[in-house]
Amino acid sequence: MRTTRAPMIRLLLLLLLVAAACCFSSGSVAATDSIGLAESIIGNQTLVSAGGIFELGFFSPPGGRTYLGIRYAGIADRTVVWVANRNDPLVSTPGALRLAPDGRLLILDRQNSTVWSSPAPTRRITAGAVARLGDDGNFLLSSDGSGSPQSVAWQSFDYPTDTLLPGMKLGVDFKRRLTRNLTSWNTPTDPSPGQYTFKLVPGGLPEFFLFQGPKKIYASGPFNGAGLTGVPNLMSKDFIFKVVNSADETYYSYAITNPQLRSRFLMDGTAGVVQRYVWTNGQWSSFWYYPTDPCDTYGKCGAFGYCDTTQAPLCACLPGFQPRSTEQWNLRDGTGGCVRTTNLSCGAADGFWPVSRMKLPEATNATVHADMTLDQCRQACLADCSCRAYSAANVSGGINRGCVIWGVDLMDMRQYPAVVQDVFIRLAQSEVDALIAAARRQRPNRKLLIAGVAAASGVLLLGAILGCCCFWRKKRHAKTAPSSHSDVLPLRHRKHPAASPARNQRLEENRMGSEKDLDLPFFDLEAILTATDDFDPDSKIGQGGFGSVYMGKLEDGQEVAVKRLSKKSVQGVGEFKNEVKLIAKLQHRNLVKLLGCCIDDDERMLVYEFMPNNSLDTFIFGQFVFFAETTSNFLCWDYMCNVLTTVDIFLPQMKKSASH
């Protein structure tokens, strides 16, 4: 019976082994984020980061080859972001990942042969060593299992493939002799190295280049302490971009300020561009990419030429230079570049012409002097016959620091709308003098400029006056329809059923006291209600800061204008009386006469004589007539100015009278 079971058991084990050879997409059978010494993951087993963001395991794209990789786990598109054995795919599966006793990570095939291994660890491995996949996508070997920076013996972040994740570095670690580049996949289904590489080229000022094989096809522009001069739009509220340039290392990195945002920076081998993606609405969306336009092409306009997308043709020569080949230039091929119009004297007789809105020329072969001032830089350039240009090496914070000198032809420049920094191009002094003279000829005449500015200011001022006049005219003559939101106080009729003899007596005493205090006739509310037909909306003739104005007719037939205090006013009885006293003193033949007032509980009203021909503002803020001979009901411009001048003279007299 036992002899019968043994083959069955071996068959079951074989079936399990075959099942383990399934591709990466078949799911995880290991719910852990790490492996220890002598531990392994086999076949379709995976490591999943603690937050479930990334997973590590074997995957098999079309083609029959198997790779160990890291990919997103928590999204529908489980994009691969790192591949361990892109040069050494597994052919004999299932494969296994093992942490060897010496601290190296090994990929083994079905025959237990080593297909790939990580470099020797940089720290002494202890029994507690652990390789753990983090939520940042980094597969990190900790020599003692603590995960501290001091215990890092190896990490996948030091060996990027085609993707840069937040926190990864792109550049060179000179101290550790470690180079971190991005290299595209060969095809969308083949993770082996493709033809495109994005990397830092050390020397001079830091600059990143996109290569197609050995050919440069794009450059980020030198780093000037404030940014990469060829990437002016490298800003976003969701990202923090950083370029570090020190004696130990030079690199580019980025971080995400929004923890919910997922982003990756990809060397796209299909499009031949470096591209940033963000995950939004269930898919990867392009955030930006480079190169973006023809002027981003490396060396588009050759030596001493620059590219400008706002002009046609795109290429132009720097000041003091002319096309090397007019024939090629006319065919819109600027790759031949430009040559000097006048040769240098190679001495102090040469001069410099600044350009400021340019992407800095390629500076990998330039010489940087960190302790020089710009004046010292100028003198050093004049003393060197090979010097073509100079500039500040660092302009962070708007302060020029150090010096960079170009002793080679100026390549890969383009013009931007905004100022980048000053680059001083070395020219023969005669060329500098000619450029200065041309600039002076283009400078507008100062007297004409002042006259033009004055004229324009006058027109703008006149327009502002006209606009204000129209605005105030509309405001003064706006009429509001009655509603529950009216700005007048609710009426309290003296004959209201709720009124009492005691209340009527109190109001009468207040009326007599007010009339004595103000030395002004006091109108009864009932008389005003009768005169205005209970403040009929049809009787409303105006609206002002005080409140609404109604036309009325008293019992003796006199027409009056009644100003009724707005309910928005917080003016008390005492304040109202003081204002009435002041207005009563301002009696003049050119002012509307105040006939009296009314105070009844919350009601405050002023009663004026009625002017049938409207008020002065009707004429001032009405239609403007600029010709005196025009027949119109409105004042002509000259007459209106005269009225305004007279009012200006009269106002101080009114104030003086009021003060007495």
XYZ file of C-alpha atoms in Angstrom:
660
model
C 0.000 0.000 0.000
C 2.859 2.374 0.844
C 4.562 1.633 -2.470
C 1.359 2.715 -4.232
C 1.140 5.999 -2.315
C 4.728 7.075 -2.990
C 4.254 7.676 -6.754
C 0.993 9.491 -6.020
C 2.725 11.823 -3.573
C 5.506 12.516 -6.066
C 2.875 13.268 -8.730
C 1.092 15.716 -6.442
C 4.361 17.472 -5.638
C 5.118 17.741 -9.353
C 1.698 19.286 -10.015
C 2.252 21.806 -7.241
C 5.638 22.683 -8.715
C 4.089 23.237 -12.145
C 1.395 25.449 -10.614
C 4.120 27.501 -8.958
C 5.528 28.250 -12.395
C 2.496 30.371 -13.305
C 3.173 33.943 -14.283
C 3.303 36.908 -11.925
C -0.316 37.875 -12.545
C -1.732 34.725 -10.998
C -1.613 36.295 -7.519
C 0.325 36.148 -4.287
C 0.513 33.188 -2.000
C 2.811 34.833 0.521
C 1.454 37.697 2.610
C 4.774 39.162 3.760
C 6.986 42.104 2.825
C 10.405 40.565 3.567
C 12.650 37.532 3.485
C 15.465 36.622 5.865
C 18.738 34.758 5.401
C 18.358 31.470 3.516
C 14.661 32.241 2.852
C 13.110 32.261 -0.621
C 10.066 33.083 -2.682
C 9.286 30.620 -5.463
C 7.145 30.756 -8.592
C 4.090 32.916 -8.081
C 4.872 33.858 -4.486
C 5.322 37.593 -3.926
C 6.402 40.099 -1.347
C 3.845 42.860 -0.755
C 4.789 46.153 0.906
C 3.184 46.871 4.272
C 0.718 49.369 2.798
C -0.124 47.170 -0.181
C 1.281 49.696 -2.674
C 4.007 47.595 -4.325
C 4.710 43.909 -4.806
C 7.819 41.972 -5.834
C 7.753 38.689 -7.695
C 8.277 36.906 -10.996
C 6.419 37.943 -14.144
C 6.418 36.602 -17.687
C 5.614 39.053 -20.512
C 4.849 37.658 -23.983
C 7.912 35.870 -25.318
C 8.319 33.041 -22.836
C 10.961 34.648 -20.609
C 10.595 35.320 -16.906
C 11.880 38.232 -14.850
C 11.905 39.315 -11.220
C 10.373 42.753 -10.843
C 8.608 45.301 -8.669
C 5.256 46.673 -9.735
C 2.268 48.579 -8.389
C -0.108 46.354 -6.439
C -2.968 48.638 -5.470
C -4.076 49.850 -8.908
C -5.705 48.191 -11.893
C -2.710 48.804 -14.185
C -0.037 46.891 -12.283
C 2.838 48.733 -13.954
C 6.336 47.290 -13.561
C 8.781 49.889 -12.189
C 11.952 47.828 -11.617
C 13.458 44.663 -13.087
C 16.320 42.780 -11.428
C 17.477 40.450 -14.199
C 16.651 42.451 -17.327
C 19.883 41.202 -18.947
C 19.491 37.620 -17.679
C 15.925 36.344 -18.062
C 14.820 33.021 -16.650
C 14.276 30.355 -19.276
C 13.991 27.311 -17.036
C 11.126 27.934 -14.636
C 9.906 28.076 -11.936
C 12.399 30.559 -10.557
C 13.272 31.387 -6.987
C 14.598 34.465 -5.175
C 16.835 33.633 -2.214
C 18.749 35.722 0.315
C 22.080 33.914 0.531
C 24.034 33.677 3.816
C 26.648 36.126 2.470
C 23.932 38.772 1.945
C 23.630 38.520 -1.823
C 20.215 38.194 -3.454
C 20.135 35.282 -5.906
C 17.732 34.349 -8.697
C 17.809 30.587 -9.251
C 16.269 28.597 -12.085
C 14.581 25.205 -11.900
C 17.964 23.457 -11.869
C 18.988 25.609 -8.888
C 21.547 27.425 -11.048
C 22.235 31.093 -10.347
C 20.845 33.284 -13.124
C 21.384 36.659 -11.434
C 22.884 37.969 -8.209
C 23.043 41.362 -6.569
C 26.442 42.984 -5.931
C 28.260 42.079 -2.753
C 26.711 43.871 0.235
C 28.421 47.031 1.459
C 27.829 46.202 5.147
C 28.756 43.211 7.299
C 25.817 40.814 7.280
C 24.460 39.539 10.597
C 22.054 36.720 11.395
C 19.219 39.241 11.571
C 19.678 40.525 8.010
C 16.401 41.126 6.157
C 15.483 42.160 2.603
C 12.247 44.170 2.760
C 10.003 45.780 0.150
C 8.891 49.250 1.265
C 5.830 51.310 0.388
C 8.148 53.623 -1.560
C 8.946 50.766 -3.963
C 12.496 50.251 -2.662
C 13.677 46.668 -2.072
C 16.251 47.188 0.678
C 18.686 44.796 2.328
C 19.301 45.736 5.961
C 22.451 44.131 7.380
C 20.952 43.799 10.864
C 17.232 43.980 10.074
C 16.801 47.443 11.638
C 16.209 49.225 8.339
C 18.288 52.212 9.490
C 20.313 54.177 6.902
C 23.515 52.889 8.496
C 22.428 49.279 7.959
C 21.690 49.529 4.218
C 23.837 46.906 2.493
C 22.064 47.000 -0.886
C 18.912 48.585 -2.342
C 17.068 48.513 -5.640
C 16.914 52.341 -5.666
C 20.646 52.334 -6.466
C 20.004 50.350 -9.649
C 17.065 51.976 -11.495
C 15.893 50.498 -14.769
C 13.503 52.687 -16.800
C 11.545 54.319 -13.951
C 12.398 56.909 -11.315
C 10.105 56.798 -8.282
C 9.823 59.530 -5.627
C 12.935 59.438 -3.449
C 15.134 57.754 -6.070
C 18.256 59.517 -7.302
C 19.293 60.036 -10.909
C 22.979 60.876 -11.161
C 26.421 59.882 -9.936
C 27.689 59.026 -6.454
C 31.401 59.805 -6.802
C 32.264 58.540 -3.346
C 30.694 55.106 -3.887
C 31.469 55.072 -7.628
C 27.826 54.432 -8.362
C 26.030 55.620 -11.495
C 22.235 55.764 -11.610
C 20.755 56.051 -15.122
C 17.364 55.397 -16.687
C 17.405 53.042 -19.673
C 14.283 52.276 -21.677
C 12.864 48.822 -22.266
C 13.820 47.318 -25.599
C 10.128 46.980 -26.513
C 6.905 47.364 -24.501
C 7.022 43.600 -23.804
C 10.797 43.184 -23.537
C 12.392 44.690 -20.405
C 15.936 44.178 -21.674
C 17.866 47.472 -22.124
C 16.674 49.565 -25.067
C 18.353 52.265 -27.134
C 17.385 55.297 -25.004
C 19.234 56.384 -21.862
C 18.688 59.435 -19.677
C 21.663 60.227 -17.474
C 23.925 62.800 -15.884
C 27.139 63.698 -17.679
C 29.640 64.834 -15.005
C 31.932 67.828 -15.443
C 31.461 71.600 -15.376
C 27.882 72.424 -14.392
C 25.522 69.465 -13.801
C 23.425 68.586 -16.847
C 21.263 65.627 -17.818
C 21.207 64.232 -21.348
C 18.918 61.944 -23.296
C 20.900 59.605 -25.545
C 19.731 57.471 -28.428
C 22.608 55.055 -28.523
C 25.727 57.285 -28.476
C 23.889 60.315 -29.906
C 22.684 63.181 -27.708
C 19.112 64.103 -28.616
C 18.071 66.275 -25.658
C 19.729 68.182 -22.804
C 18.142 69.568 -19.649
C 20.370 72.636 -19.647
C 23.070 73.259 -17.020
C 22.060 73.566 -13.379
C 22.706 77.137 -12.182
C 21.810 76.717 -8.520
C 18.241 77.898 -9.111
C 17.157 75.228 -11.585
C 17.894 73.395 -14.799
C 18.030 76.205 -17.354
C 16.445 74.095 -20.095
C 13.451 73.088 -17.973
C 11.851 76.413 -17.006
C 8.492 74.844 -16.088
C 9.854 72.382 -13.535
C 7.420 73.575 -10.852
C 4.260 72.122 -9.352
C 2.409 72.415 -6.060
C 2.251 68.610 -5.835
C 5.980 68.008 -6.371
C 9.290 69.072 -4.870
C 12.143 68.839 -7.376
C 15.742 68.851 -6.228
C 19.172 68.908 -7.835
C 22.140 68.318 -5.533
C 25.662 69.154 -6.666
C 28.438 68.374 -4.198
C 31.905 66.865 -4.143
C 30.472 63.487 -3.080
C 27.527 63.198 -5.456
C 25.429 64.977 -8.061
C 21.854 63.906 -8.657
C 18.274 64.840 -9.461
C 15.417 63.667 -7.257
C 11.811 64.527 -6.516
C 9.239 64.102 -3.765
C 5.430 64.230 -3.702
C 3.679 66.608 -1.302
C 0.300 64.900 -1.710
C 0.508 61.434 -0.110
C -2.504 60.258 -2.130
C -0.805 61.026 -5.447
C 1.102 58.352 -7.360
C 3.641 59.382 -9.942
C 6.490 57.880 -11.919
C 9.187 59.346 -14.145
C 9.725 57.100 -17.161
C 12.328 56.730 -19.874
C 9.826 55.910 -22.608
C 11.502 53.826 -25.290
C 8.471 53.841 -27.584
C 8.202 57.639 -27.877
C 11.871 58.387 -27.215
C 11.063 60.904 -24.457
C 11.433 61.231 -20.709
C 7.938 61.484 -19.345
C 6.251 62.039 -15.998
C 2.982 60.244 -15.318
C 0.415 60.665 -12.559
C -2.320 58.190 -11.686
C -5.713 59.833 -12.072
C -9.208 58.633 -12.943
C -8.096 55.016 -13.066
C -5.260 55.467 -15.553
C -1.793 56.915 -16.042
C -1.983 60.477 -17.339
C 0.952 62.339 -18.892
C 2.024 65.242 -16.656
C 4.858 66.554 -18.863
C 7.524 65.215 -21.163
C 10.795 66.245 -22.833
C 11.720 66.972 -25.544
C 8.488 68.877 -26.206
C 9.216 70.973 -29.327
C 11.826 71.246 -32.116
C 13.926 73.678 -30.059
C 14.446 70.957 -27.439
C 16.441 68.940 -29.980
C 20.069 68.946 -28.907
C 22.246 71.275 -31.019
C 19.293 72.276 -33.207
C 21.019 75.468 -34.364
C 24.652 74.393 -34.087
C 27.556 76.278 -32.522
C 26.863 79.918 -31.559
C 23.284 79.597 -32.806
C 20.099 79.617 -30.770
C 16.567 78.358 -31.305
C 13.396 80.395 -30.799
C 9.930 78.871 -31.267
C 8.362 82.332 -31.673
C 10.186 83.089 -34.917
C 10.494 81.588 -38.381
C 12.897 80.139 -39.182
C 13.556 78.731 -35.734
C 17.325 79.260 -35.790
C 19.219 82.523 -35.409
C 22.817 83.487 -34.685
C 24.012 85.085 -31.479
C 24.852 88.819 -31.710
C 28.153 89.285 -33.546
C 27.781 86.020 -35.493
C 26.494 85.005 -38.925
C 25.457 81.649 -40.476
C 28.333 79.378 -41.387
C 26.469 78.250 -44.492
C 23.918 80.678 -45.905
C 22.711 77.985 -48.284
C 21.943 75.534 -45.469
C 20.446 78.332 -43.378
C 18.069 79.259 -46.211
C 17.005 75.610 -46.333
C 16.213 75.915 -42.610
C 19.035 73.611 -41.600
C 20.817 75.363 -38.757
C 22.934 72.454 -37.551
C 26.026 73.974 -39.199
C 25.859 76.806 -36.691
C 27.339 80.286 -36.901
C 30.751 81.952 -37.157
C 32.051 85.300 -35.968
C 31.467 88.359 -38.094
C 34.720 89.874 -36.793
C 37.643 87.877 -35.412
C 38.812 88.374 -31.843
C 42.025 90.231 -31.078
C 42.804 87.774 -28.273
C 43.465 90.445 -25.687
C 42.044 93.218 -23.574
C 40.739 94.957 -26.718
C 37.893 92.449 -26.923
C 34.575 93.096 -25.227
C 31.450 91.268 -24.082
C 27.785 91.388 -24.991
C 25.212 90.002 -22.519
C 22.288 87.763 -23.430
C 19.856 86.993 -20.630
C 16.871 85.004 -21.883
C 18.833 81.959 -22.995
C 19.141 78.374 -21.939
C 22.768 78.180 -20.870
C 25.126 76.536 -23.380
C 26.183 72.973 -22.667
C 28.624 73.263 -19.768
C 30.002 69.748 -19.289
C 33.338 70.911 -20.758
C 33.226 74.354 -19.153
C 35.497 75.368 -16.281
C 33.933 76.329 -12.962
C 35.636 78.608 -10.418
C 33.519 78.596 -7.275
C 35.447 81.413 -5.545
C 35.599 83.977 -8.382
C 33.517 87.137 -8.709
C 32.011 88.087 -12.070
C 34.603 90.839 -12.520
C 37.411 88.365 -11.871
C 35.691 85.989 -14.268
C 35.709 88.666 -16.970
C 39.420 89.298 -16.517
C 40.163 85.564 -16.580
C 38.198 85.219 -19.818
C 40.042 88.125 -21.473
C 43.354 86.584 -20.459
C 42.474 83.267 -22.139
C 42.360 83.318 -25.945
C 40.170 80.199 -25.989
C 37.462 81.755 -23.783
C 34.176 82.191 -25.667
C 31.887 83.336 -22.851
C 31.480 83.518 -19.103
C 28.669 83.656 -16.563
C 27.891 83.186 -12.888
C 28.049 79.548 -11.824
C 25.282 79.882 -9.235
C 22.415 82.397 -9.188
C 20.269 80.905 -6.434
C 18.448 83.536 -4.397
C 19.139 86.131 -7.089
C 22.807 86.427 -6.047
C 25.675 85.726 -8.456
C 28.208 83.291 -7.045
C 31.246 81.744 -8.655
C 32.171 81.721 -12.308
C 31.826 79.398 -15.282
C 34.015 79.916 -18.361
C 33.306 78.323 -21.724
C 36.501 77.522 -23.617
C 34.576 75.600 -26.288
C 31.950 76.505 -28.881
C 28.599 77.473 -27.373
C 26.111 74.693 -28.103
C 22.446 73.924 -27.497
C 21.078 77.381 -26.705
C 17.462 78.444 -27.019
C 15.606 81.640 -26.198
C 12.827 81.943 -23.612
C 10.308 84.743 -22.957
C 11.605 85.276 -19.411
C 15.061 86.111 -18.111
C 17.192 83.102 -17.143
C 20.541 84.707 -16.314
C 23.215 86.831 -17.986
C 25.688 85.075 -20.265
C 28.481 87.356 -21.496
C 29.485 86.507 -25.075
C 33.019 87.494 -26.054
C 33.138 89.663 -29.186
C 35.497 92.020 -30.944
C 35.122 95.491 -29.412
C 33.993 96.883 -32.771
C 31.073 94.447 -32.702
C 30.173 95.501 -29.160
C 30.248 99.186 -30.184
C 28.014 98.460 -33.174
C 25.511 96.591 -30.996
C 25.432 99.462 -28.489
C 24.813 101.994 -31.272
C 22.023 99.848 -32.720
C 20.411 99.543 -29.301
C 20.488 103.323 -28.873
C 18.829 103.847 -32.251
C 16.041 101.503 -31.245
C 15.580 103.274 -27.921
C 12.593 105.678 -28.165
C 13.143 109.453 -27.909
C 12.787 110.426 -24.272
C 10.705 113.542 -24.934
C 8.393 111.661 -27.260
C 8.115 108.879 -24.708
C 7.166 111.331 -21.949
C 4.635 113.035 -24.221
C 3.157 109.691 -25.203
C 2.885 108.532 -21.607
C 1.295 111.839 -20.600
C -1.241 111.629 -23.428
C -2.091 108.038 -22.617
C -2.453 108.900 -18.931
C -4.784 111.760 -19.822
C -6.977 109.491 -21.912
C -7.093 106.895 -19.138
C -7.928 109.574 -16.552
C -10.710 110.973 -18.725
C -12.078 107.473 -19.231
C -12.011 106.877 -15.482
C -13.898 110.148 -14.853
C -16.524 109.294 -17.447
C -16.910 105.806 -16.009
C -17.337 107.143 -12.479
C -19.868 109.707 -13.671
C -21.946 107.043 -15.397
C -21.739 104.805 -12.350
C -22.892 107.489 -9.914
C -25.637 108.629 -12.261
C -27.051 105.115 -12.375
C -26.665 104.756 -8.647
C -28.443 108.023 -7.897
C -31.363 107.318 -10.248
C -31.853 103.624 -9.540
C -35.368 102.851 -8.382
C -36.147 99.764 -6.398
C -39.466 97.926 -6.519
C -41.249 97.409 -3.187
C -40.718 94.022 -1.590
C -40.329 92.318 1.724
C -36.633 93.252 1.510
C -37.257 97.011 1.171
C -34.634 99.172 2.855
C -37.224 101.446 4.554
C -38.516 101.016 8.066
C -41.997 99.556 8.583
C -44.703 102.168 9.034
C -46.323 102.763 12.406
C -49.572 104.649 11.794
C -50.536 107.052 14.529
C -54.097 105.726 14.258
C -53.033 102.097 14.444
C -55.470 100.051 16.564
C -52.636 99.190 18.910
C -51.980 102.863 19.606
C -53.085 104.224 22.959
C -53.899 107.726 24.245
C -50.828 107.529 26.482
C -48.592 106.746 23.504
C -50.142 109.564 21.457
C -49.527 111.982 24.318
C -45.873 110.852 24.565
C -45.364 111.318 20.812
C -46.914 114.783 20.978
C -44.554 115.758 23.804
C -41.585 114.457 21.780
C -42.772 116.403 18.740
C -43.005 119.667 20.662
C -39.609 119.094 22.283
C -37.970 118.269 18.956
C -39.490 121.297 17.248
C -38.126 123.529 20.034
C -34.637 121.909 19.910
C -34.302 122.071 16.160
C -35.865 125.484 15.601
C -37.484 123.875 12.570
C -41.086 122.944 11.686
C -42.022 119.421 12.748
C -44.301 117.417 10.453
C -46.778 114.881 11.733
C -46.417 111.378 10.297
C -50.082 111.322 9.301
C -49.606 114.457 7.206
C -46.640 112.904 5.399
C -48.521 109.652 4.815
C -51.377 111.614 3.308
C -49.017 113.724 1.183
C -47.173 110.688 -0.249
C -50.237 108.428 -0.481
C -48.723 106.078 2.140
C -45.356 106.160 0.352
C -46.809 104.846 -2.872
C -44.008 103.326 -5.036
C -45.232 105.473 -7.905
C -44.369 108.537 -5.793
C -40.752 107.471 -5.399
C -38.450 109.829 -7.305
C -34.997 108.853 -6.098
C -32.675 106.828 -3.924
C -29.614 108.013 -2.024
C -27.303 107.180 0.829
C -29.848 108.586 3.305
C -32.701 106.505 1.969
C -35.601 106.761 -0.482
C -37.031 110.068 -1.741
C -40.770 110.483 -2.388
C -42.747 113.290 -3.985
C -45.765 114.522 -2.018
C -48.332 117.312 -1.804
C -49.274 118.898 1.516
C -52.809 119.923 2.438
C -52.098 123.521 1.356
C -51.093 122.284 -2.108
C -47.333 122.752 -1.688
C -45.268 120.056 -3.402
C -42.528 118.552 -1.259
C -39.783 115.948 -1.488
C -39.667 113.581 1.497
C -36.425 111.773 2.314
C -37.156 108.679 4.380
C -34.303 107.192 6.440
C -33.241 103.702 5.347
C -33.754 100.841 7.767
C -30.080 99.992 7.240
C -29.144 103.151 9.109
C -28.100 102.814 12.742
C -28.569 106.520 13.413
C -30.279 107.339 16.706
C -32.665 110.200 17.470
C -29.912 112.384 18.935
C -27.634 111.870 15.944
C -30.520 112.570 13.570
C -31.331 115.832 15.358
C -27.704 116.965 15.195
C -27.627 116.298 11.459
C -30.901 118.192 10.948
C -29.507 121.163 12.875
C -26.466 121.205 10.597
C -28.533 121.000 7.404
C -30.883 123.731 8.647
C -27.920 126.120 8.931
C -26.925 125.539 5.295
C -29.543 127.813 3.777
C -28.596 129.292 0.402
C -30.414 130.415 -2.709
C -28.716 127.666 -4.718
C -29.589 124.942 -2.201
C -32.901 123.148 -1.906
C -34.685 124.519 1.153
C -35.282 122.202 4.120
C -38.898 122.736 5.211
C -38.935 120.485 8.261
C -38.571 116.973 9.604
C -40.497 114.127 11.175
C -39.544 111.833 14.075
C -42.029 109.125 14.966
C -40.656 106.082 16.827
C -38.274 104.478 14.284
C -39.296 106.788 11.472
C -36.877 109.621 10.518
C -37.764 111.912 7.620
C -36.636 115.199 6.077
C -39.078 117.368 4.128
C -37.641 119.576 1.341
C -39.218 121.856 -1.183
C -39.779 120.025 -4.451
C -37.630 120.944 -7.504
C -39.598 120.009 -10.678
C -36.579 120.190 -13.011
C -34.649 117.412 -11.285
C -31.433 117.859 -9.337
C -28.057 119.124 -10.506
C -26.632 115.601 -10.746
C -29.166 114.851 -13.482
C -27.354 117.338 -15.654
C -23.822 116.589 -14.468
C -24.168 112.813 -14.695
C -26.439 112.761 -17.694
C -25.437 112.507 -21.351
C -22.149 114.319 -22.000
C -22.372 116.948 -24.733
C -18.954 118.146 -25.833
C -20.060 120.848 -28.294
C -21.539 124.123 -26.985
C -23.698 124.634 -30.062
C -25.542 121.343 -29.523
C -29.133 121.848 -28.405
C -29.811 119.514 -25.517
C -31.335 119.359 -22.064
C -27.887 118.466 -20.737
C -25.035 120.806 -19.989
C -22.248 121.177 -22.494
C -18.780 120.168 -21.385
C -17.471 123.728 -20.859
C -20.533 124.790 -18.906
C -20.447 121.639 -16.803
C -16.793 122.266 -15.912
C -17.774 125.786 -14.883
C -20.519 124.408 -12.636
C -18.132 121.942 -11.025
C -15.580 124.704 -10.422
C -18.250 126.885 -8.818
C -19.339 124.021 -6.577
C -15.729 123.481 -5.549
C -15.489 127.156 -4.526
C -18.849 127.075 -2.766
C -18.230 123.974 -0.609
C -15.687 125.648 1.731
C -18.156 128.494 2.263
C -20.819 125.967 3.245
C -18.449 124.312 5.718
C -17.559 127.690 7.174
C -21.225 128.583 7.602
C -21.936 125.237 9.229
C -19.105 125.711 11.711
C -20.741 128.910 12.913
